Short mmCIF file of N, CA and C in Angstrom, two decimals:
data_model
loop_
_atom_site.label_atom_id
_atom_site.label_comp_id
_atom_site.label_asym_id
_atom_site.label_seq_id
_atom_site.Cartn_x
_atom_site.Cartn_y
_atom_site.Cartn_z
N UNK A 1 -3.03 26.57 -48.76
CA UNK A 1 -1.88 27.01 -48.01
C UNK A 1 -0.62 26.92 -48.82
N UNK A 2 0.18 27.88 -48.77
CA UNK A 2 1.41 27.88 -49.57
C UNK A 2 2.45 26.90 -48.96
N UNK A 3 2.83 25.86 -49.67
CA UNK A 3 3.78 24.92 -49.16
C UNK A 3 5.19 25.48 -48.85
N UNK A 4 5.49 26.61 -49.43
CA UNK A 4 6.84 27.22 -49.20
C UNK A 4 6.90 27.91 -47.87
N UNK A 5 5.78 28.23 -47.25
CA UNK A 5 5.77 28.98 -46.04
C UNK A 5 5.70 28.05 -44.77
N UNK A 6 5.48 26.77 -45.03
CA UNK A 6 5.31 25.80 -43.95
C UNK A 6 6.64 25.03 -43.84
N UNK A 7 7.14 24.96 -42.60
CA UNK A 7 8.35 24.21 -42.32
C UNK A 7 8.03 22.73 -42.47
N UNK A 8 8.96 22.00 -43.06
CA UNK A 8 8.90 20.55 -43.23
C UNK A 8 9.05 19.89 -41.82
N UNK A 9 8.23 18.96 -41.56
CA UNK A 9 8.31 18.29 -40.28
C UNK A 9 6.95 18.06 -39.72
N UNK A 10 6.95 17.75 -38.39
CA UNK A 10 5.73 17.51 -37.63
C UNK A 10 5.71 18.46 -36.44
N UNK A 11 4.54 19.02 -36.19
CA UNK A 11 4.43 20.00 -35.17
C UNK A 11 3.75 19.41 -33.93
N UNK A 12 4.43 19.58 -32.75
CA UNK A 12 3.89 19.31 -31.49
C UNK A 12 3.89 20.55 -30.66
N UNK A 13 2.72 21.01 -30.25
CA UNK A 13 2.50 22.25 -29.64
C UNK A 13 3.06 23.37 -30.51
N UNK A 14 3.94 24.17 -30.16
CA UNK A 14 4.49 25.23 -31.02
C UNK A 14 5.87 24.87 -31.52
N UNK A 15 6.23 23.65 -31.47
CA UNK A 15 7.60 23.23 -31.82
C UNK A 15 7.52 22.29 -33.02
N UNK A 16 8.39 22.61 -34.02
CA UNK A 16 8.43 21.83 -35.22
C UNK A 16 9.55 20.82 -35.14
N UNK A 17 9.20 19.55 -35.08
CA UNK A 17 10.16 18.51 -35.10
C UNK A 17 10.48 18.14 -36.56
N UNK A 18 11.56 17.37 -36.76
CA UNK A 18 11.97 17.00 -38.07
C UNK A 18 10.89 16.05 -38.68
N UNK A 19 11.03 15.80 -39.93
CA UNK A 19 10.21 14.85 -40.71
C UNK A 19 10.37 13.49 -40.06
N UNK A 20 9.36 12.75 -39.78
CA UNK A 20 9.43 11.43 -39.20
C UNK A 20 10.26 10.49 -40.11
N UNK A 21 11.22 9.77 -39.47
CA UNK A 21 11.98 8.75 -40.22
C UNK A 21 11.81 7.43 -39.51
N UNK A 22 12.03 6.37 -40.23
CA UNK A 22 11.92 5.06 -39.64
C UNK A 22 12.96 4.89 -38.53
N UNK A 23 12.64 4.20 -37.53
CA UNK A 23 13.53 4.06 -36.34
C UNK A 23 14.80 3.32 -36.75
N UNK A 24 14.71 2.35 -37.57
CA UNK A 24 15.99 1.58 -37.92
C UNK A 24 16.92 2.38 -38.74
N UNK A 25 16.51 3.51 -39.37
CA UNK A 25 17.41 4.37 -40.18
C UNK A 25 17.87 5.59 -39.41
N UNK A 26 17.37 5.85 -38.28
CA UNK A 26 17.60 7.15 -37.61
C UNK A 26 18.91 7.12 -36.81
N UNK A 27 19.66 8.22 -36.86
CA UNK A 27 20.77 8.42 -35.98
C UNK A 27 20.55 9.75 -35.26
N UNK A 28 20.90 9.89 -34.04
CA UNK A 28 20.64 11.12 -33.27
C UNK A 28 21.55 12.20 -33.76
N UNK A 29 21.01 13.44 -33.71
CA UNK A 29 21.91 14.62 -34.11
C UNK A 29 23.03 14.77 -33.12
N UNK A 30 24.02 15.53 -33.51
CA UNK A 30 25.26 15.78 -32.71
C UNK A 30 24.97 16.78 -31.55
N UNK A 31 23.95 17.55 -31.66
CA UNK A 31 23.59 18.54 -30.64
C UNK A 31 22.48 17.99 -29.77
N UNK A 32 22.22 18.65 -28.65
CA UNK A 32 21.15 18.26 -27.69
C UNK A 32 19.84 18.54 -28.31
N UNK A 33 18.82 17.92 -27.72
CA UNK A 33 17.41 18.13 -28.19
C UNK A 33 16.45 17.14 -27.63
N UNK A 34 15.32 17.07 -28.24
CA UNK A 34 14.22 16.16 -27.90
C UNK A 34 13.91 15.31 -29.10
N UNK A 35 13.41 14.14 -28.86
CA UNK A 35 12.91 13.28 -29.96
C UNK A 35 11.55 12.69 -29.54
N UNK A 36 10.77 12.37 -30.57
CA UNK A 36 9.50 11.82 -30.35
C UNK A 36 9.44 10.46 -31.09
N UNK A 37 9.12 9.39 -30.31
CA UNK A 37 8.93 8.09 -30.87
C UNK A 37 7.54 7.96 -31.35
N UNK A 38 7.32 7.70 -32.70
CA UNK A 38 5.97 7.79 -33.26
C UNK A 38 5.53 6.42 -33.84
N UNK A 39 4.25 6.28 -33.94
CA UNK A 39 3.67 5.12 -34.66
C UNK A 39 2.61 5.57 -35.66
N UNK A 40 2.48 4.92 -36.71
CA UNK A 40 1.41 5.32 -37.72
C UNK A 40 0.02 5.08 -37.13
N UNK A 41 -0.78 6.15 -37.29
CA UNK A 41 -2.14 6.09 -36.81
C UNK A 41 -2.98 6.95 -37.75
N UNK A 42 -3.88 6.42 -38.51
CA UNK A 42 -4.70 7.20 -39.41
C UNK A 42 -5.65 8.18 -38.74
N UNK A 43 -5.88 8.03 -37.50
CA UNK A 43 -6.79 8.91 -36.75
C UNK A 43 -6.12 10.30 -36.42
N UNK A 44 -4.84 10.36 -36.51
CA UNK A 44 -4.15 11.59 -36.18
C UNK A 44 -3.98 12.46 -37.44
N UNK A 45 -4.17 13.76 -37.20
CA UNK A 45 -4.08 14.66 -38.41
C UNK A 45 -3.26 15.88 -37.91
N UNK A 46 -2.60 16.57 -38.78
CA UNK A 46 -2.63 16.48 -40.27
C UNK A 46 -1.70 15.36 -40.76
N UNK A 47 -0.73 14.90 -39.97
CA UNK A 47 0.09 13.78 -40.33
C UNK A 47 -0.31 12.56 -39.52
N UNK A 48 -0.37 11.37 -40.06
CA UNK A 48 -0.89 10.23 -39.39
C UNK A 48 0.12 9.55 -38.48
N UNK A 49 0.62 10.31 -37.48
CA UNK A 49 1.60 9.78 -36.56
C UNK A 49 1.19 10.10 -35.14
N UNK A 50 1.11 9.08 -34.31
CA UNK A 50 0.71 9.25 -32.95
C UNK A 50 1.99 9.17 -32.09
N UNK A 51 2.27 10.16 -31.16
CA UNK A 51 3.43 10.02 -30.32
C UNK A 51 3.30 8.91 -29.29
N UNK A 52 4.34 8.08 -29.16
CA UNK A 52 4.36 7.04 -28.19
C UNK A 52 5.15 7.49 -26.94
N UNK A 53 6.14 8.33 -27.09
CA UNK A 53 6.97 8.90 -26.02
C UNK A 53 7.81 9.97 -26.56
N UNK A 54 8.19 10.83 -25.55
CA UNK A 54 9.07 11.98 -25.81
C UNK A 54 10.34 11.75 -24.95
N UNK A 55 11.50 11.79 -25.67
CA UNK A 55 12.75 11.52 -25.01
C UNK A 55 13.68 12.68 -25.18
N UNK A 56 14.65 12.79 -24.22
CA UNK A 56 15.62 13.85 -24.27
C UNK A 56 17.00 13.24 -24.62
N UNK A 57 17.78 13.91 -25.44
CA UNK A 57 19.11 13.50 -25.76
C UNK A 57 20.02 14.73 -25.77
N UNK A 58 21.30 14.46 -25.51
CA UNK A 58 22.21 15.59 -25.61
C UNK A 58 23.31 15.61 -24.54
N UNK A 59 23.71 16.86 -24.18
CA UNK A 59 24.86 17.06 -23.38
C UNK A 59 24.95 16.28 -22.05
N UNK A 60 23.98 16.54 -21.17
CA UNK A 60 24.07 15.92 -19.82
C UNK A 60 23.25 14.69 -19.71
N UNK A 61 22.44 14.40 -20.78
CA UNK A 61 21.60 13.15 -20.67
C UNK A 61 22.42 12.01 -21.23
N UNK A 62 22.04 10.82 -20.81
CA UNK A 62 22.70 9.63 -21.27
C UNK A 62 22.60 9.58 -22.81
N UNK A 63 23.54 8.93 -23.48
CA UNK A 63 23.46 8.72 -24.87
C UNK A 63 22.19 8.00 -25.25
N UNK A 64 21.39 8.59 -26.13
CA UNK A 64 20.08 8.06 -26.48
C UNK A 64 20.21 6.77 -27.26
N UNK A 65 19.73 5.72 -26.68
CA UNK A 65 19.67 4.38 -27.32
C UNK A 65 18.27 3.93 -27.44
N UNK A 66 17.77 4.13 -28.66
CA UNK A 66 16.37 3.63 -28.93
C UNK A 66 16.46 2.22 -29.28
N UNK A 67 15.42 1.47 -28.88
CA UNK A 67 15.40 -0.03 -29.09
C UNK A 67 15.53 -0.38 -30.58
N UNK A 68 16.38 -1.24 -30.96
CA UNK A 68 16.57 -1.71 -32.33
C UNK A 68 15.85 -3.09 -32.41
N UNK A 69 14.58 -3.07 -32.69
CA UNK A 69 13.84 -4.30 -32.73
C UNK A 69 13.76 -4.73 -34.25
N UNK A 70 13.73 -6.06 -34.48
CA UNK A 70 13.65 -6.53 -35.89
C UNK A 70 12.28 -6.11 -36.52
N UNK A 71 11.22 -6.08 -35.73
CA UNK A 71 9.94 -5.68 -36.30
C UNK A 71 9.57 -4.27 -36.01
N UNK A 72 10.49 -3.37 -36.03
CA UNK A 72 10.25 -1.96 -35.71
C UNK A 72 9.90 -1.15 -36.93
N UNK A 73 9.41 -1.81 -37.96
CA UNK A 73 9.14 -1.08 -39.19
C UNK A 73 8.00 -0.05 -38.99
N UNK A 74 7.13 -0.31 -37.98
CA UNK A 74 6.05 0.62 -37.78
C UNK A 74 6.38 1.78 -36.85
N UNK A 75 7.63 1.85 -36.37
CA UNK A 75 8.05 2.89 -35.47
C UNK A 75 8.85 3.93 -36.20
N UNK A 76 8.53 5.18 -35.86
CA UNK A 76 9.24 6.33 -36.53
C UNK A 76 9.80 7.26 -35.41
N UNK A 77 10.80 8.07 -35.83
CA UNK A 77 11.43 9.00 -34.85
C UNK A 77 11.48 10.37 -35.54
N UNK A 78 11.20 11.35 -34.76
CA UNK A 78 11.24 12.73 -35.14
C UNK A 78 12.02 13.55 -34.16
N UNK A 79 12.95 14.41 -34.53
CA UNK A 79 13.79 15.11 -33.59
C UNK A 79 13.58 16.60 -33.57
N UNK A 80 13.83 17.18 -32.46
CA UNK A 80 13.82 18.66 -32.29
C UNK A 80 15.18 19.09 -31.78
N UNK A 81 16.09 19.53 -32.61
CA UNK A 81 17.34 19.95 -32.13
C UNK A 81 17.25 21.23 -31.24
N UNK A 82 17.94 21.25 -30.12
CA UNK A 82 17.99 22.39 -29.21
C UNK A 82 19.41 22.61 -28.85
N UNK A 83 20.25 23.20 -29.76
CA UNK A 83 21.69 23.16 -29.60
C UNK A 83 22.22 23.95 -28.40
N UNK A 84 21.64 25.02 -28.01
CA UNK A 84 22.19 25.83 -26.88
C UNK A 84 21.26 25.83 -25.71
N UNK A 85 20.63 24.69 -25.46
CA UNK A 85 19.70 24.59 -24.33
C UNK A 85 20.33 23.88 -23.15
N UNK A 86 19.84 24.12 -22.01
CA UNK A 86 20.22 23.46 -20.86
C UNK A 86 19.38 22.22 -20.60
N UNK A 87 19.86 21.29 -19.77
CA UNK A 87 19.04 20.00 -19.54
C UNK A 87 17.73 20.37 -18.87
N UNK A 88 17.74 21.40 -18.03
CA UNK A 88 16.44 21.84 -17.41
C UNK A 88 15.48 22.37 -18.43
N UNK A 89 15.92 23.10 -19.41
CA UNK A 89 14.96 23.57 -20.46
C UNK A 89 14.43 22.42 -21.23
N UNK A 90 15.26 21.47 -21.63
CA UNK A 90 14.87 20.27 -22.34
C UNK A 90 13.89 19.43 -21.54
N UNK A 91 14.13 19.28 -20.26
CA UNK A 91 13.26 18.50 -19.37
C UNK A 91 11.87 19.16 -19.26
N UNK A 92 11.91 20.53 -19.09
CA UNK A 92 10.72 21.27 -18.99
C UNK A 92 9.84 21.15 -20.21
N UNK A 93 10.44 21.30 -21.44
CA UNK A 93 9.72 21.10 -22.71
C UNK A 93 9.23 19.65 -22.84
N UNK A 94 10.05 18.66 -22.47
CA UNK A 94 9.61 17.27 -22.57
C UNK A 94 8.36 17.04 -21.67
N UNK A 95 8.37 17.56 -20.50
CA UNK A 95 7.26 17.43 -19.55
C UNK A 95 6.02 18.15 -20.01
N UNK A 96 6.22 19.28 -20.72
CA UNK A 96 5.00 19.98 -21.30
C UNK A 96 4.44 19.13 -22.37
N UNK A 97 5.30 18.60 -23.25
CA UNK A 97 4.73 17.73 -24.33
C UNK A 97 4.11 16.49 -23.80
N UNK A 98 4.69 15.91 -22.80
CA UNK A 98 4.02 14.68 -22.15
C UNK A 98 2.70 15.08 -21.59
N UNK A 99 2.60 16.20 -20.93
CA UNK A 99 1.33 16.60 -20.37
C UNK A 99 0.30 16.94 -21.43
N UNK A 100 0.75 17.59 -22.58
CA UNK A 100 -0.21 17.97 -23.63
C UNK A 100 -0.73 16.78 -24.39
N UNK A 101 0.19 15.80 -24.74
CA UNK A 101 -0.23 14.70 -25.62
C UNK A 101 -0.50 13.39 -24.92
N UNK A 102 -0.04 13.25 -23.65
CA UNK A 102 -0.24 11.99 -22.89
C UNK A 102 0.11 10.80 -23.74
N UNK A 103 1.42 10.65 -24.11
CA UNK A 103 1.79 9.58 -24.98
C UNK A 103 1.53 8.19 -24.30
N UNK A 104 1.34 7.18 -25.08
CA UNK A 104 0.94 5.87 -24.62
C UNK A 104 1.94 5.28 -23.62
N UNK A 105 3.25 5.35 -24.00
CA UNK A 105 4.34 4.72 -23.23
C UNK A 105 4.63 5.59 -22.00
N UNK A 106 4.17 6.79 -21.90
CA UNK A 106 4.45 7.65 -20.70
C UNK A 106 3.18 8.04 -20.04
N UNK A 107 2.08 7.34 -20.23
CA UNK A 107 0.79 7.74 -19.70
C UNK A 107 0.77 7.65 -18.17
N UNK A 108 1.56 6.75 -17.56
CA UNK A 108 1.55 6.60 -16.13
C UNK A 108 2.25 7.77 -15.43
N UNK A 109 2.93 8.62 -16.07
CA UNK A 109 3.65 9.72 -15.55
C UNK A 109 2.71 10.74 -14.85
N UNK A 110 1.60 11.07 -15.47
CA UNK A 110 0.64 11.96 -14.89
C UNK A 110 0.11 11.54 -13.55
N UNK A 111 -0.21 10.20 -13.45
CA UNK A 111 -0.79 9.76 -12.19
C UNK A 111 0.25 9.77 -11.12
N UNK A 112 1.45 9.39 -11.44
CA UNK A 112 2.60 9.47 -10.43
C UNK A 112 2.74 10.89 -9.99
N UNK A 113 2.75 11.82 -10.93
CA UNK A 113 2.93 13.28 -10.54
C UNK A 113 1.81 13.72 -9.62
N UNK A 114 0.57 13.31 -9.93
CA UNK A 114 -0.58 13.64 -9.09
C UNK A 114 -0.39 13.04 -7.65
N UNK A 115 0.06 11.82 -7.59
CA UNK A 115 0.23 11.13 -6.38
C UNK A 115 1.32 11.85 -5.54
N UNK A 116 2.43 12.17 -6.21
CA UNK A 116 3.46 12.85 -5.46
C UNK A 116 3.05 14.28 -5.04
N UNK A 117 2.21 14.95 -5.83
CA UNK A 117 1.71 16.25 -5.48
C UNK A 117 0.80 16.12 -4.23
N UNK A 118 -0.02 15.10 -4.21
CA UNK A 118 -0.86 14.85 -3.00
C UNK A 118 -0.04 14.55 -1.76
N UNK A 119 1.01 13.75 -1.91
CA UNK A 119 1.90 13.45 -0.81
C UNK A 119 2.60 14.79 -0.28
N UNK A 120 3.02 15.54 -1.25
CA UNK A 120 3.72 16.83 -0.90
C UNK A 120 2.73 17.71 -0.16
N UNK A 121 1.52 17.84 -0.56
CA UNK A 121 0.52 18.63 0.11
C UNK A 121 0.35 18.12 1.49
N UNK A 122 0.22 16.85 1.65
CA UNK A 122 0.04 16.23 2.96
C UNK A 122 1.19 16.57 3.85
N UNK A 123 2.41 16.39 3.40
CA UNK A 123 3.59 16.74 4.12
C UNK A 123 3.65 18.16 4.55
N UNK A 124 3.28 19.07 3.64
CA UNK A 124 3.25 20.54 3.97
C UNK A 124 2.20 20.79 5.07
N UNK A 125 1.04 20.15 5.04
CA UNK A 125 0.09 20.34 6.01
C UNK A 125 0.60 19.90 7.35
N UNK A 126 1.13 18.68 7.45
CA UNK A 126 1.74 18.16 8.68
C UNK A 126 2.81 19.06 9.21
N UNK A 127 3.65 19.54 8.35
CA UNK A 127 4.77 20.44 8.78
C UNK A 127 4.17 21.70 9.38
N UNK A 128 3.15 22.27 8.78
CA UNK A 128 2.53 23.55 9.31
C UNK A 128 1.94 23.25 10.65
N UNK A 129 1.27 22.07 10.80
CA UNK A 129 0.68 21.70 12.10
C UNK A 129 1.72 21.56 13.19
N UNK A 130 2.81 20.87 12.86
CA UNK A 130 3.88 20.62 13.82
C UNK A 130 4.59 21.99 14.19
N UNK A 131 4.68 22.84 13.22
CA UNK A 131 5.30 24.12 13.47
C UNK A 131 4.52 24.95 14.42
N UNK A 132 3.17 24.90 14.29
CA UNK A 132 2.24 25.60 15.12
C UNK A 132 2.31 25.01 16.58
N UNK A 133 2.38 23.69 16.69
CA UNK A 133 2.47 23.09 18.01
C UNK A 133 3.81 23.46 18.62
N UNK A 134 4.88 23.52 17.91
CA UNK A 134 6.18 23.77 18.43
C UNK A 134 6.22 25.26 18.95
N UNK A 135 5.62 26.17 18.21
CA UNK A 135 5.52 27.52 18.61
C UNK A 135 4.71 27.74 19.85
N UNK A 136 3.70 26.97 20.07
CA UNK A 136 2.86 27.03 21.29
C UNK A 136 3.67 26.43 22.47
N UNK A 137 4.40 25.40 22.25
CA UNK A 137 5.30 24.85 23.24
C UNK A 137 6.33 25.87 23.74
N UNK A 138 6.95 26.52 22.80
CA UNK A 138 8.00 27.51 23.11
C UNK A 138 7.38 28.68 23.88
N UNK A 139 6.17 29.15 23.47
CA UNK A 139 5.58 30.22 24.19
C UNK A 139 5.24 29.79 25.62
N UNK A 140 4.75 28.58 25.87
CA UNK A 140 4.47 28.18 27.21
C UNK A 140 5.76 28.02 28.08
N UNK A 141 6.86 27.62 27.42
CA UNK A 141 8.09 27.47 28.15
C UNK A 141 8.62 28.87 28.53
N UNK A 142 8.51 29.84 27.62
CA UNK A 142 8.91 31.27 27.93
C UNK A 142 8.15 31.83 29.07
N UNK A 143 6.86 31.42 29.21
CA UNK A 143 6.09 31.98 30.31
C UNK A 143 6.57 31.53 31.63
N UNK A 144 7.26 30.34 31.74
CA UNK A 144 7.78 29.83 32.95
C UNK A 144 8.94 30.68 33.49
N UNK A 145 9.64 31.37 32.56
CA UNK A 145 10.82 32.18 33.01
C UNK A 145 10.49 33.63 33.21
N UNK A 146 9.24 34.03 33.03
CA UNK A 146 8.86 35.42 33.29
C UNK A 146 8.68 35.65 34.75
N UNK A 147 9.05 36.83 35.32
CA UNK A 147 8.80 37.04 36.78
C UNK A 147 7.34 37.14 37.07
N UNK A 148 6.94 36.52 38.18
CA UNK A 148 5.58 36.53 38.58
C UNK A 148 5.26 37.80 39.36
N UNK A 149 4.16 38.44 39.04
CA UNK A 149 3.81 39.67 39.64
C UNK A 149 2.63 39.50 40.56
N UNK A 150 1.92 38.49 40.49
CA UNK A 150 0.71 38.26 41.28
C UNK A 150 0.92 37.71 42.69
N UNK A 151 2.12 37.35 43.06
CA UNK A 151 2.44 36.84 44.39
C UNK A 151 2.69 38.02 45.33
N UNK A 152 2.02 38.06 46.54
CA UNK A 152 2.28 39.11 47.48
C UNK A 152 3.72 38.93 48.09
N UNK A 153 4.32 40.05 48.47
CA UNK A 153 5.68 39.87 49.03
C UNK A 153 5.64 39.14 50.41
N UNK A 154 6.58 38.26 50.65
CA UNK A 154 6.58 37.49 51.90
C UNK A 154 7.26 38.31 53.02
N UNK A 155 6.91 38.01 54.28
CA UNK A 155 7.48 38.64 55.44
C UNK A 155 8.87 38.19 55.60
N UNK A 156 9.85 39.05 55.88
CA UNK A 156 11.20 38.75 56.07
C UNK A 156 11.39 37.86 57.30
N UNK A 157 12.32 36.97 57.21
CA UNK A 157 12.67 36.12 58.34
C UNK A 157 13.73 36.79 59.24
N UNK A 158 13.58 36.68 60.55
CA UNK A 158 14.53 37.27 61.48
C UNK A 158 14.07 38.42 62.18
N UNK A 159 14.99 39.16 62.92
CA UNK A 159 14.67 40.34 63.68
C UNK A 159 14.36 41.51 62.73
N UNK A 160 13.26 42.18 62.99
CA UNK A 160 12.92 43.36 62.25
C UNK A 160 12.87 44.46 63.16
N UNK A 161 13.62 45.55 62.94
CA UNK A 161 13.59 46.68 63.87
C UNK A 161 12.26 47.35 63.91
N UNK A 162 12.05 48.09 65.01
CA UNK A 162 10.74 48.74 65.25
C UNK A 162 10.70 49.94 64.25
N UNK A 163 9.54 50.10 63.62
CA UNK A 163 9.46 51.18 62.66
C UNK A 163 9.53 52.55 63.41
N UNK A 164 10.14 53.54 62.83
CA UNK A 164 10.30 54.87 63.42
C UNK A 164 8.95 55.51 63.69
N UNK A 165 8.89 56.28 64.77
CA UNK A 165 7.62 56.96 65.09
C UNK A 165 6.67 56.08 65.90
N UNK A 166 7.15 55.05 66.40
CA UNK A 166 6.28 54.21 67.20
C UNK A 166 5.76 53.06 66.36
N UNK A 167 4.68 52.55 66.76
CA UNK A 167 4.12 51.43 66.06
C UNK A 167 3.07 50.80 66.93
N UNK A 168 2.71 49.58 66.63
CA UNK A 168 1.66 48.97 67.49
C UNK A 168 2.24 48.45 68.81
N UNK A 169 3.52 48.40 68.97
CA UNK A 169 4.13 48.02 70.27
C UNK A 169 4.38 49.22 71.19
N UNK A 170 3.91 50.35 70.83
CA UNK A 170 4.18 51.54 71.63
C UNK A 170 3.47 51.47 73.05
N UNK A 171 2.33 50.99 73.03
CA UNK A 171 1.55 50.91 74.35
C UNK A 171 2.32 49.93 75.29
N UNK A 172 2.80 48.88 74.76
CA UNK A 172 3.46 47.83 75.62
C UNK A 172 4.79 48.44 76.15
N UNK A 173 5.51 49.14 75.37
CA UNK A 173 6.81 49.74 75.90
C UNK A 173 6.55 50.83 76.96
N UNK A 174 5.51 51.60 76.76
CA UNK A 174 5.23 52.65 77.79
C UNK A 174 4.75 52.00 79.13
N UNK A 175 4.01 50.89 79.03
CA UNK A 175 3.67 50.21 80.29
C UNK A 175 4.90 49.64 80.96
N UNK A 176 5.79 49.10 80.20
CA UNK A 176 6.98 48.46 80.80
C UNK A 176 7.84 49.54 81.49
N UNK A 177 7.93 50.66 80.81
CA UNK A 177 8.69 51.82 81.47
C UNK A 177 8.09 52.30 82.71
N UNK A 178 6.76 52.33 82.78
CA UNK A 178 6.06 52.68 84.00
C UNK A 178 6.27 51.73 85.16
N UNK A 179 6.38 50.47 84.83
CA UNK A 179 6.61 49.49 85.82
C UNK A 179 8.02 49.58 86.42
N UNK A 180 8.96 49.94 85.68
CA UNK A 180 10.34 50.03 86.15
C UNK A 180 10.56 51.28 87.00
N UNK A 181 9.77 52.28 86.90
CA UNK A 181 9.94 53.45 87.66
C UNK A 181 9.32 53.38 88.99
N UNK A 182 8.47 52.54 89.12
CA UNK A 182 7.78 52.49 90.41
C UNK A 182 8.53 51.73 91.43
#
C-alpha cells in the first residue's frame, strides 16, 4: 500500500481521527469535534489502540476536561475536528461510534438505551389502549344525545276534538239525539 495515499491517523468507521497522542501532552483543538480516549492493546489492528470512550468537544458542549492522572502514561487521545458541525451532528456521530465499537467506559449506554426503548414502547402501547377506550366512551356518550326513533308517540293529555267525518263515538251521539227528540 502506498503510504502517501493513506491519511495519517487512526480510522474509526469512515472517519479518520488524528494520530494518537499521550493524554498528558494533548490540548483540544480550537474548533468543535470528537475525540477518542484510547489505551494500548496489541489485539487491535492495524494500530494497537482500543477505544475507551468517545467524547464531544466544541461550541455548545462544555469545555472538554480529560482527567489528568499521574499514571496516565498508558492513555492516548485522538481527535476528529468537525469545524462547521452542529452539536446534533456531533452527538449523532458519537452515538454511532459508541454503538459500533462499544467502548469499555461507555458499555452501559447500550443497555440503558434498550431499557428506555422498552419503556417507550410500553408507554406507546398504554397510550394507544387509553385512546381507544376514550374514543369508545365518547361514542357511547354521543349516543345518549341522539333522538330516539323506537319509542311510539304518546297520547296527548287533555281534550281532543272529535275527528272529522265521525268516529267511534258516532253511534253514541245519534242515540243521544234520538232520546232528546222524543
